[in-house]
Amino acid sequence: MPEYRRAFVPGGTFFFTVVSERRFPLFGSAPARSFLREAFAATSARWPFAIDAIVVLPDHLHTIWTLPDNDHDFSTRWSFLKRTFTKAWIKQGGCEQALSASRVRNRRRGVWQRRFWEHAIRNETDFARHCDYIHYNPVKHGVASCPHSWAFSSFRQFVADRIYDEDWLCSCSRRQVKAPDFSRIAETAVE
Protein backbone atom coordinates (compact mmCIF):
# COMPACT_ATOMS: atom_id res chain seq x y z
CA MET A 1 0.00 0.00 0.00
CA PRO A 2 1.40 3.44 -0.85
CA GLU A 3 2.42 5.71 1.94
CA TYR A 4 0.85 9.16 1.55
CA ARG A 5 2.73 12.04 3.10
CA ARG A 6 1.30 15.49 3.24
CA ALA A 7 3.36 18.67 3.29
CA PHE A 8 2.24 20.57 6.36
CA VAL A 9 3.58 24.12 6.28
CA PRO A 10 1.85 26.58 8.62
CA GLY A 11 0.78 29.65 6.67
CA GLY A 12 1.94 27.94 3.49
CA THR A 13 0.82 28.25 -0.10
CA PHE A 14 -0.27 25.01 -1.77
CA PHE A 15 -1.21 23.80 -5.23
CA PHE A 16 -4.01 21.20 -5.29
CA THR A 17 -5.53 18.86 -7.84
CA VAL A 18 -8.95 17.45 -6.96
CA VAL A 19 -10.75 15.02 -9.26
CA SER A 20 -14.32 13.78 -9.60
CA GLU A 21 -15.01 10.09 -9.12
CA ARG A 22 -14.08 8.14 -12.26
CA ARG A 23 -13.54 11.42 -14.09
CA PHE A 24 -17.28 12.02 -14.36
CA PRO A 25 -17.82 15.49 -15.94
CA LEU A 26 -19.39 16.71 -12.72
CA PHE A 27 -18.58 20.40 -13.11
CA GLY A 28 -19.94 20.61 -16.63
CA SER A 29 -23.27 21.83 -15.27
CA ALA A 30 -24.16 25.26 -13.93
CA PRO A 31 -25.80 23.83 -10.76
CA ALA A 32 -22.64 21.86 -9.92
CA ARG A 33 -20.46 24.94 -10.37
CA SER A 34 -22.87 26.91 -8.18
CA PHE A 35 -22.72 24.25 -5.44
CA LEU A 36 -18.94 24.28 -5.72
CA ARG A 37 -18.81 28.08 -5.26
CA GLU A 38 -21.09 27.74 -2.23
CA ALA A 39 -18.93 24.97 -0.78
CA PHE A 40 -15.79 27.10 -1.22
CA ALA A 41 -17.52 30.03 0.50
CA ALA A 42 -18.81 27.91 3.40
CA THR A 43 -15.39 26.33 3.90
CA SER A 44 -13.56 29.64 3.80
CA ALA A 45 -16.03 31.17 6.25
CA ARG A 46 -15.33 28.39 8.73
CA TRP A 47 -11.59 27.94 8.10
CA PRO A 48 -10.21 30.99 6.26
CA PHE A 49 -7.85 30.67 3.31
CA ALA A 50 -7.07 32.71 0.22
CA ILE A 51 -7.65 31.33 -3.26
CA ASP A 52 -4.69 32.64 -5.23
CA ALA A 53 -5.60 30.91 -8.51
CA ILE A 54 -8.17 28.37 -9.68
CA VAL A 55 -9.52 26.55 -12.71
CA VAL A 56 -12.57 24.30 -12.75
CA LEU A 57 -12.76 21.82 -15.62
CA PRO A 58 -15.56 19.32 -16.22
CA ASP A 59 -13.91 16.48 -14.26
CA HIS A 60 -11.30 18.12 -12.03
CA LEU A 61 -10.03 21.35 -10.60
CA HIS A 62 -6.68 22.89 -9.78
CA THR A 63 -6.25 25.63 -7.25
CA ILE A 64 -3.62 27.43 -5.20
CA TRP A 65 -4.48 28.32 -1.63
CA THR A 66 -2.61 30.31 0.98
CA LEU A 67 -3.45 29.40 4.57
CA PRO A 68 -3.39 31.79 7.54
CA ASP A 69 -0.23 32.06 9.61
CA ASN A 70 0.20 29.16 12.04
CA ASP A 71 -2.39 27.06 10.18
CA HIS A 72 -1.50 24.03 8.07
CA ASP A 73 -4.79 22.12 8.01
CA PHE A 74 -5.84 22.01 4.38
CA SER A 75 -7.08 18.42 4.78
CA THR A 76 -9.96 19.48 7.04
CA ARG A 77 -10.87 22.21 4.57
CA TRP A 78 -10.96 19.79 1.62
CA SER A 79 -12.96 17.24 3.60
CA PHE A 80 -15.55 19.85 4.56
CA LEU A 81 -15.67 21.34 1.06
CA LYS A 82 -16.19 17.96 -0.59
CA ARG A 83 -18.82 16.95 1.97
CA THR A 84 -20.69 20.28 1.62
CA PHE A 85 -20.69 20.03 -2.17
CA THR A 86 -21.75 16.37 -2.13
CA LYS A 87 -24.72 17.00 0.18
CA ALA A 88 -26.02 19.80 -2.05
CA TRP A 89 -25.35 17.81 -5.23
CA ILE A 90 -27.13 14.67 -4.00
CA LYS A 91 -30.03 16.66 -2.50
CA GLN A 92 -30.80 18.27 -5.85
CA GLY A 93 -30.74 14.87 -7.59
CA GLY A 94 -27.17 14.87 -8.89
CA CYS A 95 -25.85 11.48 -9.93
CA GLU A 96 -23.10 9.44 -8.34
CA GLN A 97 -20.71 6.94 -9.83
CA ALA A 98 -21.18 3.29 -8.90
CA LEU A 99 -20.05 2.50 -5.38
CA SER A 100 -17.78 -0.38 -4.46
CA ALA A 101 -18.58 -2.51 -1.41
CA SER A 102 -15.67 -0.84 0.36
CA ARG A 103 -17.08 2.63 -0.31
CA VAL A 104 -20.50 1.57 0.95
CA ARG A 105 -18.94 0.12 4.13
CA ASN A 106 -16.98 3.34 4.70
CA ARG A 107 -20.03 5.54 4.00
CA ARG A 108 -18.38 7.22 1.02
CA ARG A 109 -20.22 8.67 -1.94
CA GLY A 110 -19.46 8.29 -5.65
CA VAL A 111 -18.85 11.99 -6.31
CA TRP A 112 -15.17 12.72 -5.60
CA GLN A 113 -12.01 10.68 -5.84
CA ARG A 114 -11.02 9.87 -2.30
CA ARG A 115 -7.74 11.73 -2.17
CA PHE A 116 -6.35 14.93 -3.56
CA TRP A 117 -2.86 15.93 -4.59
CA GLU A 118 -1.01 18.82 -3.00
CA HIS A 119 2.31 20.50 -3.55
CA ALA A 120 3.81 23.09 -1.20
CA ILE A 121 4.75 26.13 -3.28
CA ARG A 122 8.46 26.75 -2.71
CA ASN A 123 9.05 30.23 -4.10
CA GLU A 124 7.81 32.89 -6.54
CA THR A 125 9.02 30.96 -9.59
CA ASP A 126 7.23 27.82 -8.43
CA PHE A 127 4.09 29.90 -7.78
CA ALA A 128 4.23 31.46 -11.27
CA ARG A 129 4.71 28.07 -12.97
CA HIS A 130 1.73 26.61 -11.16
CA CYS A 131 -0.43 29.63 -12.00
CA ASP A 132 0.54 29.21 -15.65
CA TYR A 133 -0.32 25.51 -15.43
CA ILE A 134 -3.72 26.32 -13.93
CA HIS A 135 -4.61 28.92 -16.53
CA TYR A 136 -3.39 26.89 -19.52
CA ASN A 137 -5.14 23.70 -18.35
CA PRO A 138 -8.42 24.27 -20.31
CA VAL A 139 -6.38 24.52 -23.52
CA LYS A 140 -4.32 21.46 -22.58
CA HIS A 141 -7.52 19.43 -22.11
CA GLY A 142 -9.15 20.74 -25.28
CA VAL A 143 -12.11 22.43 -23.61
CA ALA A 144 -10.97 25.91 -24.70
CA SER A 145 -8.91 27.24 -27.58
CA CYS A 146 -7.30 30.00 -25.49
CA PRO A 147 -6.97 30.67 -21.75
CA HIS A 148 -9.16 33.78 -22.02
CA SER A 149 -12.03 31.80 -23.54
CA TRP A 150 -12.53 29.58 -20.47
CA ALA A 151 -14.90 31.26 -18.02
CA PHE A 152 -14.24 29.02 -15.04
CA SER A 153 -10.79 30.17 -13.97
CA SER A 154 -9.03 33.06 -12.31
CA PHE A 155 -7.43 34.03 -15.62
CA ARG A 156 -9.53 37.20 -16.02
CA GLN A 157 -8.55 38.33 -12.53
CA PHE A 158 -4.88 37.82 -13.42
CA VAL A 159 -5.43 40.00 -16.51
CA ALA A 160 -7.20 42.65 -14.41
CA ASP A 161 -4.29 42.55 -11.95
CA ARG A 162 -1.87 42.94 -14.91
CA ILE A 163 -0.15 39.65 -14.19
CA TYR A 164 -1.04 38.36 -17.68
CA ASP A 165 -1.72 40.18 -20.91
CA GLU A 166 -5.21 39.51 -22.21
CA ASP A 167 -3.76 37.58 -25.14
CA TRP A 168 -1.45 35.39 -23.02
CA LEU A 169 -0.94 32.14 -24.99
CA CYS A 170 -3.89 33.12 -27.19
CA SER A 171 -4.27 31.36 -30.53
CA CYS A 172 -7.13 33.52 -31.78
CA SER A 173 -6.83 34.88 -35.33
CA ARG A 174 -4.72 31.84 -36.22
CA ARG A 175 -1.86 33.08 -34.09
CA GLN A 176 0.77 30.38 -33.58
CA VAL A 177 1.40 29.68 -29.91
CA LYS A 178 3.95 27.30 -28.49
CA ALA A 179 2.45 25.28 -25.65
CA PRO A 180 4.33 25.78 -22.38
CA ASP A 181 6.54 23.01 -21.05
CA PHE A 182 5.09 21.95 -17.73
CA SER A 183 7.31 18.91 -17.28
CA ARG A 184 8.95 20.49 -14.24
CA ILE A 185 5.66 20.48 -12.37
CA ALA A 186 4.07 17.37 -13.87
CA GLU A 187 4.60 15.26 -10.77
CA THR A 188 2.73 17.81 -8.64
CA ALA A 189 -0.28 18.05 -10.93
CA VAL A 190 -1.47 14.50 -11.29
CA GLU A 191 -4.27 14.29 -13.83
PDB file of C-alpha atoms in Angstrom:
ATOM      1  CA  MET A   1       0.000   0.000   0.000  1.00  0.00           C
ATOM      2  CA  PRO A   2       1.405   3.439  -0.854  1.00  0.00           C
ATOM      3  CA  GLU A   3       2.425   5.709   1.942  1.00  0.00           C
ATOM      4  CA  TYR A   4       0.851   9.156   1.552  1.00  0.00           C
ATOM      5  CA  ARG A   5       2.731  12.036   3.105  1.00  0.00           C
ATOM      6  CA  ARG A   6       1.300  15.495   3.243  1.00  0.00           C
ATOM      7  CA  ALA A   7       3.360  18.670   3.286  1.00  0.00           C
ATOM      8  CA  PHE A   8       2.239  20.571   6.359  1.00  0.00           C
ATOM      9  CA  VAL A   9       3.579  24.123   6.281  1.00  0.00           C
ATOM     10  CA  PRO A  10       1.846  26.577   8.624  1.00  0.00           C
ATOM     11  CA  GLY A  11       0.778  29.651   6.666  1.00  0.00           C
ATOM     12  CA  GLY A  12       1.945  27.945   3.490  1.00  0.00           C
ATOM     13  CA  THR A  13       0.822  28.248  -0.097  1.00  0.00           C
ATOM     14  CA  PHE A  14      -0.265  25.009  -1.773  1.00  0.00           C
ATOM     15  CA  PHE A  15      -1.206  23.796  -5.229  1.00  0.00           C
ATOM     16  CA  PHE A  16      -4.010  21.200  -5.286  1.00  0.00           C
ATOM     17  CA  THR A  17      -5.531  18.863  -7.837  1.00  0.00           C
ATOM     18  CA  VAL A  18      -8.955  17.452  -6.958  1.00  0.00           C
ATOM     19  CA  VAL A  19     -10.755  15.016  -9.265  1.00  0.00           C
ATOM     20  CA  SER A  20     -14.323  13.779  -9.602  1.00  0.00           C
ATOM     21  CA  GLU A  21     -15.009  10.088  -9.119  1.00  0.00           C
ATOM     22  CA  ARG A  22     -14.083   8.139 -12.263  1.00  0.00           C
ATOM     23  CA  ARG A  23     -13.543  11.419 -14.086  1.00  0.00           C
ATOM     24  CA  PHE A  24     -17.285  12.022 -14.361  1.00  0.00           C
ATOM     25  CA  PRO A  25     -17.816  15.492 -15.940  1.00  0.00           C
ATOM     26  CA  LEU A  26     -19.390  16.711 -12.722  1.00  0.00           C
ATOM     27  CA  PHE A  27     -18.583  20.401 -13.106  1.00  0.00           C
ATOM     28  CA  GLY A  28     -19.945  20.613 -16.632  1.00  0.00           C
ATOM     29  CA  SER A  29     -23.270  21.831 -15.274  1.00  0.00           C
ATOM     30  CA  ALA A  30     -24.156  25.258 -13.928  1.00  0.00           C
ATOM     31  CA  PRO A  31     -25.801  23.830 -10.764  1.00  0.00           C
ATOM     32  CA  ALA A  32     -22.641  21.856  -9.924  1.00  0.00           C
ATOM     33  CA  ARG A  33     -20.456  24.939 -10.371  1.00  0.00           C
ATOM     34  CA  SER A  34     -22.867  26.913  -8.177  1.00  0.00           C
ATOM     35  CA  PHE A  35     -22.721  24.246  -5.440  1.00  0.00           C
ATOM     36  CA  LEU A  36     -18.940  24.278  -5.721  1.00  0.00           C
ATOM     37  CA  ARG A  37     -18.811  28.082  -5.256  1.00  0.00           C
ATOM     38  CA  GLU A  38     -21.093  27.744  -2.229  1.00  0.00           C
ATOM     39  CA  ALA A  39     -18.931  24.969  -0.784  1.00  0.00           C
ATOM     40  CA  PHE A  40     -15.792  27.095  -1.217  1.00  0.00           C
ATOM     41  CA  ALA A  41     -17.519  30.034   0.501  1.00  0.00           C
ATOM     42  CA  ALA A  42     -18.808  27.910   3.401  1.00  0.00           C
ATOM     43  CA  THR A  43     -15.393  26.326   3.902  1.00  0.00           C
ATOM     44  CA  SER A  44     -13.556  29.644   3.801  1.00  0.00           C
ATOM     45  CA  ALA A  45     -16.028  31.173   6.255  1.00  0.00           C
ATOM     46  CA  ARG A  46     -15.331  28.386   8.735  1.00  0.00           C
ATOM     47  CA  TRP A  47     -11.586  27.935   8.099  1.00  0.00           C
ATOM     48  CA  PRO A  48     -10.210  30.989   6.263  1.00  0.00           C
ATOM     49  CA  PHE A  49      -7.855  30.668   3.312  1.00  0.00           C
ATOM     50  CA  ALA A  50      -7.068  32.705   0.225  1.00  0.00           C
ATOM     51  CA  ILE A  51      -7.651  31.328  -3.260  1.00  0.00           C
ATOM     52  CA  ASP A  52      -4.686  32.636  -5.231  1.00  0.00           C
ATOM     53  CA  ALA A  53      -5.596  30.906  -8.511  1.00  0.00           C
ATOM     54  CA  ILE A  54      -8.170  28.366  -9.680  1.00  0.00           C
ATOM     55  CA  VAL A  55      -9.516  26.553 -12.710  1.00  0.00           C
ATOM     56  CA  VAL A  56     -12.566  24.305 -12.752  1.00  0.00           C
ATOM     57  CA  LEU A  57     -12.761  21.818 -15.620  1.00  0.00           C
ATOM     58  CA  PRO A  58     -15.560  19.323 -16.222  1.00  0.00           C
ATOM     59  CA  ASP A  59     -13.910  16.484 -14.262  1.00  0.00           C
ATOM     60  CA  HIS A  60     -11.297  18.120 -12.026  1.00  0.00           C
ATOM     61  CA  LEU A  61     -10.029  21.346 -10.598  1.00  0.00           C
ATOM     62  CA  HIS A  62      -6.676  22.886  -9.779  1.00  0.00           C
ATOM     63  CA  THR A  63      -6.246  25.630  -7.248  1.00  0.00           C
ATOM     64  CA  ILE A  64      -3.616  27.430  -5.204  1.00  0.00           C
ATOM     65  CA  TRP A  65      -4.479  28.321  -1.630  1.00  0.00           C
ATOM     66  CA  THR A  66      -2.608  30.312   0.984  1.00  0.00           C
ATOM     67  CA  LEU A  67      -3.449  29.402   4.568  1.00  0.00           C
ATOM     68  CA  PRO A  68      -3.389  31.791   7.544  1.00  0.00           C
ATOM     69  CA  ASP A  69      -0.229  32.062   9.611  1.00  0.00           C
ATOM     70  CA  ASN A  70       0.195  29.157  12.044  1.00  0.00           C
ATOM     71  CA  ASP A  71      -2.386  27.061  10.178  1.00  0.00           C
ATOM     72  CA  HIS A  72      -1.495  24.032   8.066  1.00  0.00           C
ATOM     73  CA  ASP A  73      -4.790  22.123   8.010  1.00  0.00           C
ATOM     74  CA  PHE A  74      -5.836  22.014   4.381  1.00  0.00           C
ATOM     75  CA  SER A  75      -7.083  18.421   4.781  1.00  0.00           C
ATOM     76  CA  THR A  76      -9.963  19.475   7.036  1.00  0.00           C
ATOM     77  CA  ARG A  77     -10.867  22.207   4.575  1.00  0.00           C
ATOM     78  CA  TRP A  78     -10.956  19.795   1.622  1.00  0.00           C
ATOM     79  CA  SER A  79     -12.963  17.244   3.600  1.00  0.00           C
ATOM     80  CA  PHE A  80     -15.554  19.854   4.562  1.00  0.00           C
ATOM     81  CA  LEU A  81     -15.671  21.339   1.063  1.00  0.00           C
ATOM     82  CA  LYS A  82     -16.189  17.957  -0.593  1.00  0.00           C
ATOM     83  CA  ARG A  83     -18.824  16.951   1.966  1.00  0.00           C
ATOM     84  CA  THR A  84     -20.686  20.277   1.617  1.00  0.00           C
ATOM     85  CA  PHE A  85     -20.689  20.032  -2.167  1.00  0.00           C
ATOM     86  CA  THR A  86     -21.749  16.371  -2.128  1.00  0.00           C
ATOM     87  CA  LYS A  87     -24.719  17.000   0.184  1.00  0.00           C
ATOM     88  CA  ALA A  88     -26.020  19.804  -2.051  1.00  0.00           C
ATOM     89  CA  TRP A  89     -25.350  17.815  -5.232  1.00  0.00           C
ATOM     90  CA  ILE A  90     -27.134  14.672  -4.004  1.00  0.00           C
ATOM     91  CA  LYS A  91     -30.026  16.664  -2.495  1.00  0.00           C
ATOM     92  CA  GLN A  92     -30.804  18.269  -5.854  1.00  0.00           C
ATOM     93  CA  GLY A  93     -30.741  14.870  -7.586  1.00  0.00           C
ATOM     94  CA  GLY A  94     -27.174  14.865  -8.893  1.00  0.00           C
ATOM     95  CA  CYS A  95     -25.848  11.481  -9.925  1.00  0.00           C
ATOM     96  CA  GLU A  96     -23.101   9.442  -8.338  1.00  0.00           C
ATOM     97  CA  GLN A  97     -20.707   6.943  -9.826  1.00  0.00           C
ATOM     98  CA  ALA A  98     -21.181   3.287  -8.902  1.00  0.00           C
ATOM     99  CA  LEU A  99     -20.048   2.500  -5.376  1.00  0.00           C
ATOM    100  CA  SER A 100     -17.776  -0.384  -4.457  1.00  0.00           C
ATOM    101  CA  ALA A 101     -18.580  -2.512  -1.413  1.00  0.00           C
ATOM    102  CA  SER A 102     -15.668  -0.837   0.361  1.00  0.00           C
ATOM    103  CA  ARG A 103     -17.082   2.634  -0.312  1.00  0.00           C
ATOM    104  CA  VAL A 104     -20.495   1.573   0.952  1.00  0.00           C
ATOM    105  CA  ARG A 105     -18.936   0.122   4.130  1.00  0.00           C
ATOM    106  CA  ASN A 106     -16.980   3.340   4.702  1.00  0.00           C
ATOM    107  CA  ARG A 107     -20.032   5.537   3.996  1.00  0.00           C
ATOM    108  CA  ARG A 108     -18.375   7.218   1.018  1.00  0.00           C
ATOM    109  CA  ARG A 109     -20.220   8.674  -1.937  1.00  0.00           C
ATOM    110  CA  GLY A 110     -19.460   8.292  -5.648  1.00  0.00           C
ATOM    111  CA  VAL A 111     -18.850  11.987  -6.313  1.00  0.00           C
ATOM    112  CA  TRP A 112     -15.166  12.716  -5.600  1.00  0.00           C
ATOM    113  CA  GLN A 113     -12.009  10.683  -5.835  1.00  0.00           C
ATOM    114  CA  ARG A 114     -11.023   9.872  -2.297  1.00  0.00           C
ATOM    115  CA  ARG A 115      -7.740  11.732  -2.171  1.00  0.00           C
ATOM    116  CA  PHE A 116      -6.345  14.933  -3.561  1.00  0.00           C
ATOM    117  CA  TRP A 117      -2.856  15.931  -4.586  1.00  0.00           C
ATOM    118  CA  GLU A 118      -1.015  18.816  -3.002  1.00  0.00           C
ATOM    119  CA  HIS A 119       2.306  20.504  -3.551  1.00  0.00           C
ATOM    120  CA  ALA A 120       3.809  23.091  -1.205  1.00  0.00           C
ATOM    121  CA  ILE A 121       4.753  26.129  -3.282  1.00  0.00           C
ATOM    122  CA  ARG A 122       8.456  26.754  -2.705  1.00  0.00           C
ATOM    123  CA  ASN A 123       9.052  30.233  -4.099  1.00  0.00           C
ATOM    124  CA  GLU A 124       7.810  32.890  -6.536  1.00  0.00           C
ATOM    125  CA  THR A 125       9.025  30.962  -9.593  1.00  0.00           C
ATOM    126  CA  ASP A 126       7.228  27.816  -8.431  1.00  0.00           C
ATOM    127  CA  PHE A 127       4.094  29.896  -7.785  1.00  0.00           C
ATOM    128  CA  ALA A 128       4.227  31.461 -11.269  1.00  0.00           C
ATOM    129  CA  ARG A 129       4.713  28.074 -12.965  1.00  0.00           C
ATOM    130  CA  HIS A 130       1.730  26.608 -11.157  1.00  0.00           C
ATOM    131  CA  CYS A 131      -0.430  29.632 -12.000  1.00  0.00           C
ATOM    132  CA  ASP A 132       0.536  29.208 -15.648  1.00  0.00           C
ATOM    133  CA  TYR A 133      -0.323  25.510 -15.429  1.00  0.00           C
ATOM    134  CA  ILE A 134      -3.719  26.320 -13.932  1.00  0.00           C
ATOM    135  CA  HIS A 135      -4.607  28.920 -16.529  1.00  0.00           C
ATOM    136  CA  TYR A 136      -3.394  26.891 -19.519  1.00  0.00           C
ATOM    137  CA  ASN A 137      -5.143  23.704 -18.355  1.00  0.00           C
ATOM    138  CA  PRO A 138      -8.418  24.268 -20.308  1.00  0.00           C
ATOM    139  CA  VAL A 139      -6.383  24.523 -23.523  1.00  0.00           C
ATOM    140  CA  LYS A 140      -4.325  21.457 -22.582  1.00  0.00           C
ATOM    141  CA  HIS A 141      -7.523  19.434 -22.111  1.00  0.00           C
ATOM    142  CA  GLY A 142      -9.147  20.741 -25.284  1.00  0.00           C
ATOM    143  CA  VAL A 143     -12.111  22.434 -23.613  1.00  0.00           C
ATOM    144  CA  ALA A 144     -10.970  25.913 -24.701  1.00  0.00           C
ATOM    145  CA  SER A 145      -8.907  27.243 -27.579  1.00  0.00           C
ATOM    146  CA  CYS A 146      -7.302  29.999 -25.494  1.00  0.00           C
ATOM    147  CA  PRO A 147      -6.969  30.670 -21.750  1.00  0.00           C
ATOM    148  CA  HIS A 148      -9.158  33.785 -22.024  1.00  0.00           C
ATOM    149  CA  SER A 149     -12.032  31.801 -23.543  1.00  0.00           C
ATOM    150  CA  TRP A 150     -12.527  29.578 -20.472  1.00  0.00           C
ATOM    151  CA  ALA A 151     -14.899  31.258 -18.024  1.00  0.00           C
ATOM    152  CA  PHE A 152     -14.241  29.019 -15.044  1.00  0.00           C
ATOM    153  CA  SER A 153     -10.794  30.166 -13.971  1.00  0.00           C
ATOM    154  CA  SER A 154      -9.031  33.057 -12.309  1.00  0.00           C
ATOM    155  CA  PHE A 155      -7.425  34.034 -15.623  1.00  0.00           C
ATOM    156  CA  ARG A 156      -9.533  37.197 -16.017  1.00  0.00           C
ATOM    157  CA  GLN A 157      -8.550  38.325 -12.530  1.00  0.00           C
ATOM    158  CA  PHE A 158      -4.882  37.820 -13.420  1.00  0.00           C
ATOM    159  CA  VAL A 159      -5.429  39.998 -16.505  1.00  0.00           C
ATOM    160  CA  ALA A 160      -7.198  42.651 -14.414  1.00  0.00           C
ATOM    161  CA  ASP A 161      -4.288  42.554 -11.946  1.00  0.00           C
ATOM    162  CA  ARG A 162      -1.869  42.940 -14.906  1.00  0.00           C
ATOM    163  CA  ILE A 163      -0.149  39.646 -14.192  1.00  0.00           C
ATOM    164  CA  TYR A 164      -1.041  38.363 -17.678  1.00  0.00           C
ATOM    165  CA  ASP A 165      -1.717  40.176 -20.913  1.00  0.00           C
ATOM    166  CA  GLU A 166      -5.208  39.511 -22.208  1.00  0.00           C
ATOM    167  CA  ASP A 167      -3.759  37.584 -25.144  1.00  0.00           C
ATOM    168  CA  TRP A 168      -1.452  35.391 -23.017  1.00  0.00           C
ATOM    169  CA  LEU A 169      -0.943  32.144 -24.990  1.00  0.00           C
ATOM    170  CA  CYS A 170      -3.886  33.123 -27.192  1.00  0.00           C
ATOM    171  CA  SER A 171      -4.268  31.361 -30.534  1.00  0.00           C
ATOM    172  CA  CYS A 172      -7.133  33.524 -31.784  1.00  0.00           C
ATOM    173  CA  SER A 173      -6.834  34.875 -35.327  1.00  0.00           C
ATOM    174  CA  ARG A 174      -4.716  31.841 -36.224  1.00  0.00           C
ATOM    175  CA  ARG A 175      -1.864  33.080 -34.088  1.00  0.00           C
ATOM    176  CA  GLN A 176       0.767  30.382 -33.584  1.00  0.00           C
ATOM    177  CA  VAL A 177       1.399  29.677 -29.913  1.00  0.00           C
ATOM    178  CA  LYS A 178       3.951  27.298 -28.485  1.00  0.00           C
ATOM    179  CA  ALA A 179       2.450  25.278 -25.645  1.00  0.00           C
ATOM    180  CA  PRO A 180       4.326  25.775 -22.379  1.00  0.00           C
ATOM    181  CA  ASP A 181       6.544  23.007 -21.047  1.00  0.00           C
ATOM    182  CA  PHE A 182       5.091  21.946 -17.731  1.00  0.00           C
ATOM    183  CA  SER A 183       7.311  18.914 -17.285  1.00  0.00           C
ATOM    184  CA  ARG A 184       8.954  20.495 -14.238  1.00  0.00           C
ATOM    185  CA  ILE A 185       5.657  20.484 -12.371  1.00  0.00           C
ATOM    186  CA  ALA A 186       4.066  17.366 -13.875  1.00  0.00           C
ATOM    187  CA  GLU A 187       4.599  15.261 -10.769  1.00  0.00           C
ATOM    188  CA  THR A 188       2.725  17.813  -8.641  1.00  0.00           C
ATOM    189  CA  ALA A 189      -0.278  18.051 -10.934  1.00  0.00           C
ATOM    190  CA  VAL A 190      -1.471  14.503 -11.288  1.00  0.00           C
ATOM    191  CA  GLU A 191      -4.268  14.293 -13.830  1.00  0.00           C
TER     192      GLU A 191
END
